[in-house]
C-alpha atoms as a PDB file:
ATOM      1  CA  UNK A   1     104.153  99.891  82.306  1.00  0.00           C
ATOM      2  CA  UNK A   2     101.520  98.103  80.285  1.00  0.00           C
ATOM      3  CA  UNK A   3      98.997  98.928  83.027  1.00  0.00           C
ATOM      4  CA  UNK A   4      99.887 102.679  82.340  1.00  0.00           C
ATOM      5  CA  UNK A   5      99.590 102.741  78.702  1.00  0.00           C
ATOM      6  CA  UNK A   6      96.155 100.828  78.809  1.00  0.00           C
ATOM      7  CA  UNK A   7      94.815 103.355  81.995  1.00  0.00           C
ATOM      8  CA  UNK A   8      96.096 106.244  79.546  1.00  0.00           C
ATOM      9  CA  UNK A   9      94.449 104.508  76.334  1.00  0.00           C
ATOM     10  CA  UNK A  10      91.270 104.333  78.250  1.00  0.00           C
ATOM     11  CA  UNK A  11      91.157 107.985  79.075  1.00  0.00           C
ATOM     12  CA  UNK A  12      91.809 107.414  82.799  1.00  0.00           C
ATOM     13  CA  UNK A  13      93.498 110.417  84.397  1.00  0.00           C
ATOM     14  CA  UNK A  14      97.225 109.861  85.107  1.00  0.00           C
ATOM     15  CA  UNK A  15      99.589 111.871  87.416  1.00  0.00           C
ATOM     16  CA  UNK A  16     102.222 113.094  85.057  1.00  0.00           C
ATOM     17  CA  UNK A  17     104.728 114.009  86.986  1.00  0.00           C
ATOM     18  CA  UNK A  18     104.377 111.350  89.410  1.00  0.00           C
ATOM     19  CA  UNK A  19     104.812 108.504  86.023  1.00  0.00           C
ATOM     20  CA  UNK A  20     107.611 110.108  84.592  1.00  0.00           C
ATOM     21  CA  UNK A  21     109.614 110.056  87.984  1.00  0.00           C
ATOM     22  CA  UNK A  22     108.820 105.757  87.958  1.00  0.00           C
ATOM     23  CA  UNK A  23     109.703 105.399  84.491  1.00  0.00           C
ATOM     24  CA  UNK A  24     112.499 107.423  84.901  1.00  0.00           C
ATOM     25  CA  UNK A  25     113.818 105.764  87.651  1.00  0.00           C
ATOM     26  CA  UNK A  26     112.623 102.356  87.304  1.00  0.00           C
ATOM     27  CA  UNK A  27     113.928 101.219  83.756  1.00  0.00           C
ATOM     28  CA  UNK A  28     112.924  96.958  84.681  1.00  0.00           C
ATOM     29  CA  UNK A  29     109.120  98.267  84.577  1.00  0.00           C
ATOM     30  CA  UNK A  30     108.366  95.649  82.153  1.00  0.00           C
ATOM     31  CA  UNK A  31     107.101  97.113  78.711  1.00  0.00           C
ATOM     32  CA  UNK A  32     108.179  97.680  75.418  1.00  0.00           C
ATOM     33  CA  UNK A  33     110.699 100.737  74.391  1.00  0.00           C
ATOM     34  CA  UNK A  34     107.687 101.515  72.030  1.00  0.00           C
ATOM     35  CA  UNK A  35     105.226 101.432  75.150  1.00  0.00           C
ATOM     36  CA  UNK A  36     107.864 103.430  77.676  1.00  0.00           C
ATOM     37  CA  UNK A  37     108.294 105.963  74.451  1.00  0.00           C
ATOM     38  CA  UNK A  38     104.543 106.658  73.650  1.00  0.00           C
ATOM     39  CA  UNK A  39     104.085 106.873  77.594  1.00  0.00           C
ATOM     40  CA  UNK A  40     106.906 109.619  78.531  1.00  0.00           C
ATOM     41  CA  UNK A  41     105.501 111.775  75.683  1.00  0.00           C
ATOM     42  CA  UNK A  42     102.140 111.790  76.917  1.00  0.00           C
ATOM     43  CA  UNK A  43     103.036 112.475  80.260  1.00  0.00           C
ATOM     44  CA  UNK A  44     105.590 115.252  78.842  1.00  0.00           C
ATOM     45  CA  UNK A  45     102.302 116.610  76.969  1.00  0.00           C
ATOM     46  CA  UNK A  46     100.464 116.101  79.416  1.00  0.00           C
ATOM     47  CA  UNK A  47     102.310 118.245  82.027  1.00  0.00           C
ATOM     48  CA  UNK A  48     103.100 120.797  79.080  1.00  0.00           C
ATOM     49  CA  UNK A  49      98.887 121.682  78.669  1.00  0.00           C
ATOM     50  CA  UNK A  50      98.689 121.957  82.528  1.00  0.00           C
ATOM     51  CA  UNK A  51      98.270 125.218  84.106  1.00  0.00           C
ATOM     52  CA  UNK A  52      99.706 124.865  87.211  1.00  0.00           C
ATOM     53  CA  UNK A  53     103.632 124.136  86.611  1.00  0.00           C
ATOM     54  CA  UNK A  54     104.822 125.302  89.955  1.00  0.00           C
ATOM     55  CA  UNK A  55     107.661 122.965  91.219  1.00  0.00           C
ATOM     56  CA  UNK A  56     107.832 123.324  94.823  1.00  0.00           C
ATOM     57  CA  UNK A  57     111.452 123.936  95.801  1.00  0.00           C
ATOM     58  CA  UNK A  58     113.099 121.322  98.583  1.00  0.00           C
ATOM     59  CA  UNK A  59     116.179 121.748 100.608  1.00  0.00           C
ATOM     60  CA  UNK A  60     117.700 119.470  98.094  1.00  0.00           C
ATOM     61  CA  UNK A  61     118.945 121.597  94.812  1.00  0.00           C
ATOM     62  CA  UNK A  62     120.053 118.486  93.338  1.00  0.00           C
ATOM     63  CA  UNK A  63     116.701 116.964  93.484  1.00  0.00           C
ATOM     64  CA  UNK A  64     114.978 119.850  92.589  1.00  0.00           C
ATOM     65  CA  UNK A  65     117.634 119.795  89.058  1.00  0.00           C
ATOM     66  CA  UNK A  66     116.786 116.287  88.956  1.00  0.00           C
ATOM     67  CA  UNK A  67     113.308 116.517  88.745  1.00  0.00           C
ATOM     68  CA  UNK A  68     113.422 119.630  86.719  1.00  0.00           C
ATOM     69  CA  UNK A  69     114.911 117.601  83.815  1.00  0.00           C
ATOM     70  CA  UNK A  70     112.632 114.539  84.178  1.00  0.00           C
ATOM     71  CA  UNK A  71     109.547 116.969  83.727  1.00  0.00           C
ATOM     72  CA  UNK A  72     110.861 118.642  80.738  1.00  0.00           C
ATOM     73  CA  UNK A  73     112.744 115.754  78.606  1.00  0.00           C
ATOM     74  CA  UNK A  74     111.096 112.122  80.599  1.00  0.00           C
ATOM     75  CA  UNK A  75     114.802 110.970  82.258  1.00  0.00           C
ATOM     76  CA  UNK A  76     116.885 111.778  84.923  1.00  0.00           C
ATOM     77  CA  UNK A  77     120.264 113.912  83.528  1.00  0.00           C
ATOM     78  CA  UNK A  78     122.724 111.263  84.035  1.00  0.00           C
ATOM     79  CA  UNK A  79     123.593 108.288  82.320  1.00  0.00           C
ATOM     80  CA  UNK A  80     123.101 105.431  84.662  1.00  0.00           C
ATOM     81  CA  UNK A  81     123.797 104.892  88.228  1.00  0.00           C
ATOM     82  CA  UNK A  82     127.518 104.919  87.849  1.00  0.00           C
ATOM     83  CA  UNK A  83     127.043 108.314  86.854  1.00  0.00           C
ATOM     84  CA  UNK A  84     125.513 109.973  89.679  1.00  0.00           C
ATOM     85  CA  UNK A  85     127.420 113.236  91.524  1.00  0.00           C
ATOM     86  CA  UNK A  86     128.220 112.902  95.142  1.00  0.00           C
ATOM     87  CA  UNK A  87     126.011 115.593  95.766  1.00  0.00           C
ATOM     88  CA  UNK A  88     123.132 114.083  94.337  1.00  0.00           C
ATOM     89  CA  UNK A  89     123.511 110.929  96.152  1.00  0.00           C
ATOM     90  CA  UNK A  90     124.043 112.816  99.652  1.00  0.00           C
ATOM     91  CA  UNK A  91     121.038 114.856  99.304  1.00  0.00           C
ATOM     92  CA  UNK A  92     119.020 111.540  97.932  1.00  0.00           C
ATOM     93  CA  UNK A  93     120.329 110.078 101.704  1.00  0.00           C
ATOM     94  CA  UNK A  94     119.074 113.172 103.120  1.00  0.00           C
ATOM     95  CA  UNK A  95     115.202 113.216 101.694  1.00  0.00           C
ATOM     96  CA  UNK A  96     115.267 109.838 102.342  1.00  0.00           C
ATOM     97  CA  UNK A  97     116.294 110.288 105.932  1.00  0.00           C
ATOM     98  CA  UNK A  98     114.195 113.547 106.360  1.00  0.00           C
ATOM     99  CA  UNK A  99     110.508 111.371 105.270  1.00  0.00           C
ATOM    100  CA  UNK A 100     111.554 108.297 107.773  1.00  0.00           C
ATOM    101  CA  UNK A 101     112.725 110.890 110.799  1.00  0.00           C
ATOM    102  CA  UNK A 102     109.960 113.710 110.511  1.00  0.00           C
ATOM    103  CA  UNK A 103     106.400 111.760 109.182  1.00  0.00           C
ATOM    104  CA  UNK A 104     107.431 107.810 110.252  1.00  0.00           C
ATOM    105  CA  UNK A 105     109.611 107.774 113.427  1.00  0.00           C
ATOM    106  CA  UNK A 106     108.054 105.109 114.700  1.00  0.00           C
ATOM    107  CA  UNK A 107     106.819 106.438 117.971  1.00  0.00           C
ATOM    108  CA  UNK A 108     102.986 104.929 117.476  1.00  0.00           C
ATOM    109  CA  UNK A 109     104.955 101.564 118.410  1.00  0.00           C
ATOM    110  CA  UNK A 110     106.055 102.958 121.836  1.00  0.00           C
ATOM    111  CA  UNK A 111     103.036 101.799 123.565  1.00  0.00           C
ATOM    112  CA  UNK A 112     105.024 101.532 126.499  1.00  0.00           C
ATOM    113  CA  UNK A 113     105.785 104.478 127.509  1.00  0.00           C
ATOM    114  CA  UNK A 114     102.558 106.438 126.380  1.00  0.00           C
ATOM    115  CA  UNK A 115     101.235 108.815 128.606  1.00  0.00           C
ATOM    116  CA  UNK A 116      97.343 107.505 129.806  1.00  0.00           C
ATOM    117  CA  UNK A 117      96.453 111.286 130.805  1.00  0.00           C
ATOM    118  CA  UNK A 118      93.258 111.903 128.457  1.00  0.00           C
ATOM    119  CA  UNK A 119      94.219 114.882 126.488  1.00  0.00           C
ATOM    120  CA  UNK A 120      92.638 118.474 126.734  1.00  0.00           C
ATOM    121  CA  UNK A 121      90.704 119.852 123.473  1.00  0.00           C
ATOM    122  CA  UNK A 122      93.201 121.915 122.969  1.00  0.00           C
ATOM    123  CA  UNK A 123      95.585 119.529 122.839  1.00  0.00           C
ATOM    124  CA  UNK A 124      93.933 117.337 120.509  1.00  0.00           C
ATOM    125  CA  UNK A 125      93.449 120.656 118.453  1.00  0.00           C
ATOM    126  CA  UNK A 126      97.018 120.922 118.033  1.00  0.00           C
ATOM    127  CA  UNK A 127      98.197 117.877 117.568  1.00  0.00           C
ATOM    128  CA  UNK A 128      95.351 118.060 114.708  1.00  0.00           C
ATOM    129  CA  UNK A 129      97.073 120.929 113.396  1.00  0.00           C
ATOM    130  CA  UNK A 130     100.196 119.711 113.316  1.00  0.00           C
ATOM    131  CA  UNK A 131      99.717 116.477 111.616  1.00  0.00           C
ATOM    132  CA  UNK A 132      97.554 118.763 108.986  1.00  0.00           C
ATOM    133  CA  UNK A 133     100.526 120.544 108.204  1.00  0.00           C
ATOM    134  CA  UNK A 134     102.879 117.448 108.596  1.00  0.00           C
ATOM    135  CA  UNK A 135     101.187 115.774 105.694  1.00  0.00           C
ATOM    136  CA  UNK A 136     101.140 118.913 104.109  1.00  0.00           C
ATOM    137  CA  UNK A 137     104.601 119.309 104.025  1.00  0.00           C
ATOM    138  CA  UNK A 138     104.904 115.867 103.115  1.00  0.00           C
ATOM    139  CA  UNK A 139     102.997 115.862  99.363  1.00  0.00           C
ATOM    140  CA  UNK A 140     105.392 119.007  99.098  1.00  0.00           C
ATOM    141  CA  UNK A 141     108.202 117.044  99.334  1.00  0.00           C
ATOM    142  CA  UNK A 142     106.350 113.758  97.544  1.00  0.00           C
ATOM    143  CA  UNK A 143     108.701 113.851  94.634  1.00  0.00           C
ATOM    144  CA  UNK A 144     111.977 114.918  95.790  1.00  0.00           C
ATOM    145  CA  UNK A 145     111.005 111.279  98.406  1.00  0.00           C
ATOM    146  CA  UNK A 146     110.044 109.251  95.741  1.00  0.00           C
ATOM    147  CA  UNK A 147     112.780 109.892  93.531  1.00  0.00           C
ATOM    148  CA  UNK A 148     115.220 109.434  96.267  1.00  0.00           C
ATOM    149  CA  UNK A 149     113.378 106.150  97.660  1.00  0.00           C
ATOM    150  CA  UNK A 150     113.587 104.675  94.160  1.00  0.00           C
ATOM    151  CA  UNK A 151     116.884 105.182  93.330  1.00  0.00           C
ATOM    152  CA  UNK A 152     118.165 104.414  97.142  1.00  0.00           C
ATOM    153  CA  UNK A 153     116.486 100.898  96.440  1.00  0.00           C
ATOM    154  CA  UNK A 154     118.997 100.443  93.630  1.00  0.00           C
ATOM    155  CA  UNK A 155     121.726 101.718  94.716  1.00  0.00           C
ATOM    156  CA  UNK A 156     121.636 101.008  98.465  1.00  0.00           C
ATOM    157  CA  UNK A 157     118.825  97.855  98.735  1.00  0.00           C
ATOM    158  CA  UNK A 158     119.436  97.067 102.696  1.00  0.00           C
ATOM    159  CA  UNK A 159     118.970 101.262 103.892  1.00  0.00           C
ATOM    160  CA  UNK A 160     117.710 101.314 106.985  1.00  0.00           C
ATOM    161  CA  UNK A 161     115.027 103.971 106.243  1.00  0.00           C
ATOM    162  CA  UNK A 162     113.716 102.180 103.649  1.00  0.00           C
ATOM    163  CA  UNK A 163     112.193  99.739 106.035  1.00  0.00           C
ATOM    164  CA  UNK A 164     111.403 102.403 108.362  1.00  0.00           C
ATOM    165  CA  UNK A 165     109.142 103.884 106.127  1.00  0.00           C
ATOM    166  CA  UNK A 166     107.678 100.329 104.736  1.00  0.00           C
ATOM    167  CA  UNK A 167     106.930  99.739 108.494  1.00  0.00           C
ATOM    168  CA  UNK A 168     105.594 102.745 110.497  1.00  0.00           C
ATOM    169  CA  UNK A 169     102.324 104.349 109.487  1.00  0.00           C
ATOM    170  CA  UNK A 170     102.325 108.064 110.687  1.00  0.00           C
ATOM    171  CA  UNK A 171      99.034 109.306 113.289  1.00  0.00           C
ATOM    172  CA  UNK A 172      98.070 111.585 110.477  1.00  0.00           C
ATOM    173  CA  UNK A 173      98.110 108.850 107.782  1.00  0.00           C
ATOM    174  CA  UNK A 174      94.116 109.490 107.802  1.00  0.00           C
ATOM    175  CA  UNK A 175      95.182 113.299 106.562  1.00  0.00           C
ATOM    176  CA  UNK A 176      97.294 111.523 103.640  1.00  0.00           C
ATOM    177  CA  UNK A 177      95.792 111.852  99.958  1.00  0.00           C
ATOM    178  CA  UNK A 178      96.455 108.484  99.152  1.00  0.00           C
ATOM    179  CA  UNK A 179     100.315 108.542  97.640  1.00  0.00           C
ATOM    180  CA  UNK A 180     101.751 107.895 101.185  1.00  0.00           C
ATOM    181  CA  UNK A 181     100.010 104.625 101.089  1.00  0.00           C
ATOM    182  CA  UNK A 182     101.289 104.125  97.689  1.00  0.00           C
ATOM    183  CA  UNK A 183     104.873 105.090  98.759  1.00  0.00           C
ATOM    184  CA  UNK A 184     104.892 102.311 102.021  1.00  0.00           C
ATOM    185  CA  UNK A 185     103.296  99.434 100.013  1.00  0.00           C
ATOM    186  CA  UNK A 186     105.727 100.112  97.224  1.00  0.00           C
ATOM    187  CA  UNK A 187     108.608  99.742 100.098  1.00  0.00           C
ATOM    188  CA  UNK A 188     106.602  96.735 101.475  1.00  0.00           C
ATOM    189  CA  UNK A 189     107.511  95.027  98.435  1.00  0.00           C
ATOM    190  CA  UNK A 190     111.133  96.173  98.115  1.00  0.00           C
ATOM    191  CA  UNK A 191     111.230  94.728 101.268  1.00  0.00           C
ATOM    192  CA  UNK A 192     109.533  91.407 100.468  1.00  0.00           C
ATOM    193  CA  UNK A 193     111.734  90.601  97.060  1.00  0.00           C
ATOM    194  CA  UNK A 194     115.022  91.916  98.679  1.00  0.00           C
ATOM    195  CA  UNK A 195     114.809  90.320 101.925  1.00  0.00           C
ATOM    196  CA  UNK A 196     112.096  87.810 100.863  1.00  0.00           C
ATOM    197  CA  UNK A 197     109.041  85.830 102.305  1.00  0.00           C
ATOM    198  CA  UNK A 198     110.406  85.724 105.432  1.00  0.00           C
ATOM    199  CA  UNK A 199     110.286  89.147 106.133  1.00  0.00           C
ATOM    200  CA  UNK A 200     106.601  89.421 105.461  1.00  0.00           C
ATOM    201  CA  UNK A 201     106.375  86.689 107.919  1.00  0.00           C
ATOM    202  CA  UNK A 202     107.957  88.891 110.585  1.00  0.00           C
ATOM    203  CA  UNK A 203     105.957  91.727 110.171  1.00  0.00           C
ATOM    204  CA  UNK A 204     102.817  91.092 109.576  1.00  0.00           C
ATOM    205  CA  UNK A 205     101.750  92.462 113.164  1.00  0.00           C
ATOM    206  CA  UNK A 206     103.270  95.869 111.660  1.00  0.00           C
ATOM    207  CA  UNK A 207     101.273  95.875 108.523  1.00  0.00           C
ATOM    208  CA  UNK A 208      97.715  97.016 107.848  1.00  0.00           C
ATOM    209  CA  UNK A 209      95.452  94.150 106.531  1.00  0.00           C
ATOM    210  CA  UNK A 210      95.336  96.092 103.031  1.00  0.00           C
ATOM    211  CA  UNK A 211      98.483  95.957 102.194  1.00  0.00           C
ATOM    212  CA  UNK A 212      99.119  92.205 103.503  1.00  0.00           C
ATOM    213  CA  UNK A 213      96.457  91.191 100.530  1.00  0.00           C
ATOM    214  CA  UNK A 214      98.463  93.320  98.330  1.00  0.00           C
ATOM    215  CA  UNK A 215     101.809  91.526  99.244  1.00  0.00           C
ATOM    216  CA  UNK A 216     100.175  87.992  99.231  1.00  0.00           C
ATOM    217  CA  UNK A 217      99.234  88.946  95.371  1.00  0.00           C
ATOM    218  CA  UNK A 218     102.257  90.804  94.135  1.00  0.00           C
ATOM    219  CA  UNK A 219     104.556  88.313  95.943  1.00  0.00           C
ATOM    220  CA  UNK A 220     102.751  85.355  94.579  1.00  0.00           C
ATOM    221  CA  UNK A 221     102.476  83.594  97.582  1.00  0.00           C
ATOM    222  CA  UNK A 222     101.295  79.870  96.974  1.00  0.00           C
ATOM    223  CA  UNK A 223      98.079  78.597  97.874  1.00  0.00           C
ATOM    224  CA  UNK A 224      99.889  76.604 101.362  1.00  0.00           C
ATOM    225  CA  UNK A 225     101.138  79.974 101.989  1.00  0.00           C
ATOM    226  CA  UNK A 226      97.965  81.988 101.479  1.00  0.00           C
ATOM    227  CA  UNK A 227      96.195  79.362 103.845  1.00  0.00           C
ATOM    228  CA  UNK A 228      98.787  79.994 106.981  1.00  0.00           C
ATOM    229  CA  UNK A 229      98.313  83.613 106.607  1.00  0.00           C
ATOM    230  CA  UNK A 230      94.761  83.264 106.662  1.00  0.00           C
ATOM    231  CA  UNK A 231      95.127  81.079 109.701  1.00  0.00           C
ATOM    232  CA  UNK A 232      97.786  83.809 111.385  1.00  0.00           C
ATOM    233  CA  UNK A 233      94.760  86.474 110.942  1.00  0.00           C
ATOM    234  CA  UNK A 234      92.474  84.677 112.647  1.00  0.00           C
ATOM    235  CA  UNK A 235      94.310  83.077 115.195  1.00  0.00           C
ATOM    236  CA  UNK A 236      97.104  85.182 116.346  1.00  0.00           C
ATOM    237  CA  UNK A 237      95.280  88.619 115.091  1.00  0.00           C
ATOM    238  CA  UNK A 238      98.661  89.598 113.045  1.00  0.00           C
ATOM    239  CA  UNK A 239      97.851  92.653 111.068  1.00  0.00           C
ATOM    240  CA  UNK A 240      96.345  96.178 111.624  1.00  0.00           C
ATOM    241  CA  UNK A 241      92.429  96.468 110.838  1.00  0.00           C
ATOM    242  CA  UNK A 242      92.437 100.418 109.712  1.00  0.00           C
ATOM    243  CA  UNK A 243      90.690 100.153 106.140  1.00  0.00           C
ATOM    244  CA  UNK A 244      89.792  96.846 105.896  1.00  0.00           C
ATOM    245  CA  UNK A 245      88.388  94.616 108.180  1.00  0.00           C
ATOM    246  CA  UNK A 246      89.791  91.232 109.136  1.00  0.00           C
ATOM    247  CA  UNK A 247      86.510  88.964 108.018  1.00  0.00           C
ATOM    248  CA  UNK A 248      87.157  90.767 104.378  1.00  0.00           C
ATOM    249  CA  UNK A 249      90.484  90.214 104.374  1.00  0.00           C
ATOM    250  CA  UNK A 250      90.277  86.609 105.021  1.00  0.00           C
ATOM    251  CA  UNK A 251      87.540  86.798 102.670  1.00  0.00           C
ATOM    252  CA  UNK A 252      89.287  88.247 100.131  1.00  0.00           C
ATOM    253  CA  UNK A 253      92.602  85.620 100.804  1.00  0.00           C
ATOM    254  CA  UNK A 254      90.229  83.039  99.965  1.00  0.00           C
ATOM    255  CA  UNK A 255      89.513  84.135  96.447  1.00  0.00           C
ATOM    256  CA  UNK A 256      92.613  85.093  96.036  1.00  0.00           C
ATOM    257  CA  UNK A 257      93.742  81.252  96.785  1.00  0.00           C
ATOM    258  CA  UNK A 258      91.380  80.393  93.710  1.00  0.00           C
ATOM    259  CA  UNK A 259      92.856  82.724  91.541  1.00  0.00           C
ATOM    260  CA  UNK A 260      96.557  81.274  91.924  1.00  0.00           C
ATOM    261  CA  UNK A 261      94.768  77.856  91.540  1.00  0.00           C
ATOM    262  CA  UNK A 262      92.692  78.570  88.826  1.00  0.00           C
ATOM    263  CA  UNK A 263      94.904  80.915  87.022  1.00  0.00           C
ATOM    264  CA  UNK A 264      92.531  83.666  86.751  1.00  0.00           C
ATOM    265  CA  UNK A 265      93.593  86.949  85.426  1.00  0.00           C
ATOM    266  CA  UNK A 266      93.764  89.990  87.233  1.00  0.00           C
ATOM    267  CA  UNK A 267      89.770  91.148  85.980  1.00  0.00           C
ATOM    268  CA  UNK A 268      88.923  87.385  86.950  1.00  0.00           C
END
């Protein structure tokens, strides 16, 4: 939350809509109530001098009430978690379930089975087309997931989908604006603190080599720790090279070991 207000301080430009859904629905941000005040009302303000005020309607008319009321008064329109209608939880079950089913099934890990028949132009044309509109569809839908992946952590930690998603990258992933990333390492880490270290251990041939750094960081893996994952990069080729290359990544574990040492700060 701190990192918010000093971004927004700094004149750094801040999704609105996207911050008041987090604060919202994440309450243990960290921060003062002055901090989490000041912050909701610029992100109310903000939103309220934006043109474009469209809210995309979902399947989901509870989510779409939801978010309604965190865009015009900064929290969701129920009291705590106790609180929550049955509807609202079944249709938080069913965005959940509709982002893991539709954009990460999974099926890029069915190597197996894949058909070695190169593929026509026009074929590659349409599958182009349809992961366009896939992600597409997807940052239509962006809130109505979040919101329901951050209140399923709460109220339902060990949900299936929730490692789904944190797991399976989608073919059009490249086609993503950025936020889908955001949405999987933010499971990643669910993930990591529910089901701890261990898990990170077990999937690290699932993960791209980005978001490994970030989960060596944010999990505060010790120095040892840091050392054998540099070791399982290099020597067993665990992790998936897509934005960042393995030498960097190493690299970058390296430093990373000297900041935990050293007690550097994050600008360090």
């Amino acid at each position: 939350m701190h990192q918010l207000y000093t971004l927004h301080q700094q004149g750094h430009p801040l999704d609105a809509k996207l911050v008041l859904i987090r604060l919202a629905c994440e309450p243990s941000l960290g921060g003062t109530e002055h901090v989490k005040n000041y912050l909701i009302q610029a992100m109310l303000d903000q939103l309220n001098t934006e043109k474009n005020k469209d809210n995309t309607s979902s399947p989901w008319l509870w989510l779409d009430n939801a978010l309604s009321h965190i865009f015009q008064h900064g929290h969701l329109p129920y009291t705590d978690n106790t609180a929550f209608p049955a509807e609202f939880i079944q249709q938080l079950d069913q965005a959940l379930n509709w982002a893991a089913d539709t954009v990460y099934p999974g099926l890029h890990l069915d190597d197996e089975n894949e058909d070695d028949t190169p593929k026509s132009e026009q074929q590659k044309q349409a599958e182009h087309q349809y992961n366009l509109e896939l992600a597409e569809l997807l940052y239509q839908r962006f809130h109505h997931v979040l919101l329901a992946v951050l209140l399923i952590q709460t109220l339902e930690p060990e949900h299936p989908k929730l490692a789904q998603i944190a797991l399976n990258y989608h073919v059009s992933f490249t086609l993503m604006r950025g936020s889908e990333l955001t949405l999987r390492r933010l499971l990643q880490y669910h993930c990591v603190k529910y089901y701890g270290k261990n898990w990170l251990w077990q999937h690290l041939h699932r993960l791209e080599l980005q978001h490994i750094l970030y989960l060596a960081a944010r999990c505060q893996l010790t120095p040892a720790e840091i050392t054998e994952l540099q070791i399982k990069l290099e020597d067993e080729f665990v992790g998936l090279d897509y934005f960042m290359t393995r030498k960097d990544c190493i690299d970058a574990l390296t430093r990373l070991i000297l900041a935990v040492e050293f007690g550097f700060g994050f600008e360090q």
